[in-house]
Structures are given as C-alpha cells and as structure tokens.
C-alpha cells in the first residue's frame, strides 16, 4: 500500500485536474444565471459539483478517453486492466462503461484533490501555531499559546491522517473498478474469441497445405530417385528426366514452405502491432469465375476467412494446375478430365489438394498405373483416383488379400493426409471414401458446387 499510494494519489489529482474546466465553466454559468460575479478561483460549490457530473458523463460517451483511462489505471493505480482490442467503431456498451469510469474518476479525484488543497496547508498552519507564541484566529476561533495551540496541531495531524486514509480508499476503489469498467466488454471478448478461432482455423489450414504439398513432393522425390537409380547406367536420358522432376518437386515444396513461413511471420507481426485488421473476412466463397477455378489465385475462396494480405501469400493451386501436378508426380497417370469451367474457385482449390493427396497416397501405398477422373455431374464435382490392377484382371493376382493387408499397414503408418482430406470435404459438405483396396489405393470424393445450409 505504501508503494502504490503516491501513484494512486497522483491519479486522483489527475482526475481533479480534469474536473477543473467543468467546475470553472459551471461556476461561470451559475454566476451569470444568478446575476452575480463568478469567482473562478474558488469553484467549490456543492451544487455546481453535482450539476457538472452529468456533463462529464455525456462527454465520456463521445470523447476518446478510454485509452487515457486505461493508461492511468495501469500506470498509476497499478490495476490489471486487460487491454481491450482495437475496433473500427465504438459500441454503446463500451461507451457507457467508459463514461461511468470517467465520471467516477473525475468525481472522486475532484473531492480528494479539493481536500488535499485544503487540508495540507491547514495542517502546516496548525503545526506552526505552538511555535508562533501569540494568539492567532483559526476558523473563527482564537488559538492561544500553550496547550490550546498544541490541540490545534493535533487536530491538523488528525485531518491529514484522515486525508491519507481517504486517498488510499479512493485509490483502492478505482483500482478495483478499473478492470470491470475499462476491460473488454462481452462483445469485445466474443470478437477476440472469434479472432482466436479464425487464427486456429488458419493455422490448421496452413498445416494441411504444408502436409499436402511437402508430403507429395517427398513422395515424388522418393519415386523419381529410385527410378533414376535403376536406369542411370542403361538409360541416362530417362534418369535426367527423373532428376528434373525431383528438382521441380523440391522447388515447388520449398516455395510452399516459404509461403507458409511468410504467412505465419506476417500474422505474428500483425498481432503484435494491431488486432484491427484481422477482423476482415475474405469475400469470395462460392462464385465461379469461368476458368476452372483459376480465379482462386486472386486470393478469394478460402476455406476459412483470413486477412487479404495473408491470403495473397498463400499457395493457391487449383484444378487449372492439374496437368502440372500429374506431370511432376512421377507416376503413370491416365486422366479422364471433363469440363471444369463451372467449378467455383473454392471448390477448385480444395479439389486440387484432394487430388494431390490422393496421388501421394497412390504412389506410397499402391502399385501400378494411376487412374484419375475429374468431372462435373449434375451439381457435384466427382473425383476418383485409383491404382493397381482392375477388377477384370484380378484373376492374375493370387495375393490380393496380402496386397490389401500391406496397403492397410502402410496406411496406418501414414500421417494426417486422409484426416486432412476428410476435413476439407466436410467443410464443403461433401462425401469422401479413401483407403486401400485389394490391389492398391482408392479415393473417391463428391464435392457440391454450391454450398447448401
């Protein structure tokens, strides 16, 4: 208490200083109304004090005093006030709470400041009475030398002690009410929780992006490196082609990794400097752009809303990049791709990631050529990726059950790929089947072109 009392007393004096312009104007108006000359140096009328408090409350509703009040409460009162998030506009709930604090601060500070200005000089005056040695009038009474003057000195010290106790109590009151009135409102806490949820959703999305991109690249690198090693001596041209595919896959994975790290770095700096910009939601979530989803590179159509700047940095491959994905996969892929011009940007981007992960799993867990199908049927986008021997040639395989067991065992040793695919499809309200078959791996997905409630 002794360490915080001087700072809290200074905060109360600050409140009294802020109240002085209101009191001076109030005294001037009262003098004009009564037709008397206003005494601007002694604005101590109780009626004026009570009359200016509603004016203080009204100004607290509209003046931007919350920042000043929070700084005063934290720095002078020592109150633990949670810093409210910055918002574009002020809610009336926040205005009322800030006005209540502003009025209480100025009212209590005005009383304590007035008492300080009166009691401290009075105490010094009474302490000097025993030393003066002659009779002195005090508040209409005559203080005579001797025990009478000592009594006045004791009364002055008692008033000073009462002033200290009053300042300590007033400071404690303001320190207790500061977190309640100046802290975040329920609406601001809800907005902060929503922002936190958006941040977690964005990090989850980035984790899926990184897993799909880097996991696919590593699978391609492994396959192509093995192929290059087998044909290096007898077919150098094919080996060079495999090494070029390794280079391209590694470069793509490195670019995606750089994107993710840049997004995380930008997001961290943005949260440290300001939390106002992160409340903007990404606008495009369903409209097609007539280019098979190529419009996804403009930053629209995220699975979760995020900041425009961060969106522009994120990897935005779509179905328009399907040929490049197949070319760099290193696998023998037979494509059956229909007209995808009606696929919205959001669905196109998520479908690309599904096909990327499906190709990765087919390369890791399956055998033989890959069959990829992508077409629009009715109001849905149908995707299917399979590999291994077809049903018509199953009689040539005597170890179908063993292949399925090996596929399941490999699937269990995989990462978050299939779980991430289910999350993507669930966000788009679609259906997904993914898992090992008797001779390989199969992924089948249905994605609605338009979201339905």
PDB file of C-alpha atoms in Angstrom, residues 19 45 139 152 168 171 181 262 298-299 341 380 383 424 428 433 439:
ATOM      1  CA  UNK A  19     -12.590  18.170 -13.470  1.00  0.00           C
ATOM      2  CA  UNK A  45     -19.920  24.969  -4.555  1.00  0.00           C
ATOM      3  CA  UNK A 139     -11.633  29.172  11.535  1.00  0.00           C
ATOM      4  CA  UNK A 152      -4.951  22.656  17.083  1.00  0.00           C
ATOM      5  CA  UNK A 168      -5.965   5.242  -0.044  1.00  0.00           C
ATOM      6  CA  UNK A 171      -7.432   4.717  -4.957  1.00  0.00           C
ATOM      7  CA  UNK A 181     -15.334  -0.774 -16.459  1.00  0.00           C
ATOM      8  CA  UNK A 262       5.841 -15.873 -44.579  1.00  0.00           C
ATOM      9  CA  UNK A 298      -6.601 -13.972 -56.669  1.00  0.00           C
ATOM     10  CA  UNK A 299      -6.993 -14.831 -53.008  1.00  0.00           C
ATOM     11  CA  UNK A 341     -15.173 -24.405 -66.112  1.00  0.00           C
ATOM     12  CA  UNK A 380     -21.437 -32.017 -57.901  1.00  0.00           C
ATOM     13  CA  UNK A 383     -13.215 -37.051 -58.174  1.00  0.00           C
ATOM     14  CA  UNK A 424     -11.639 -30.495 -46.452  1.00  0.00           C
ATOM     15  CA  UNK A 428     -17.581 -28.304 -48.333  1.00  0.00           C
ATOM     16  CA  UNK A 433     -14.142 -42.557 -49.425  1.00  0.00           C
ATOM     17  CA  UNK A 439      -4.505 -54.230 -55.295  1.00  0.00           C
TER      18      UNK A 439
END
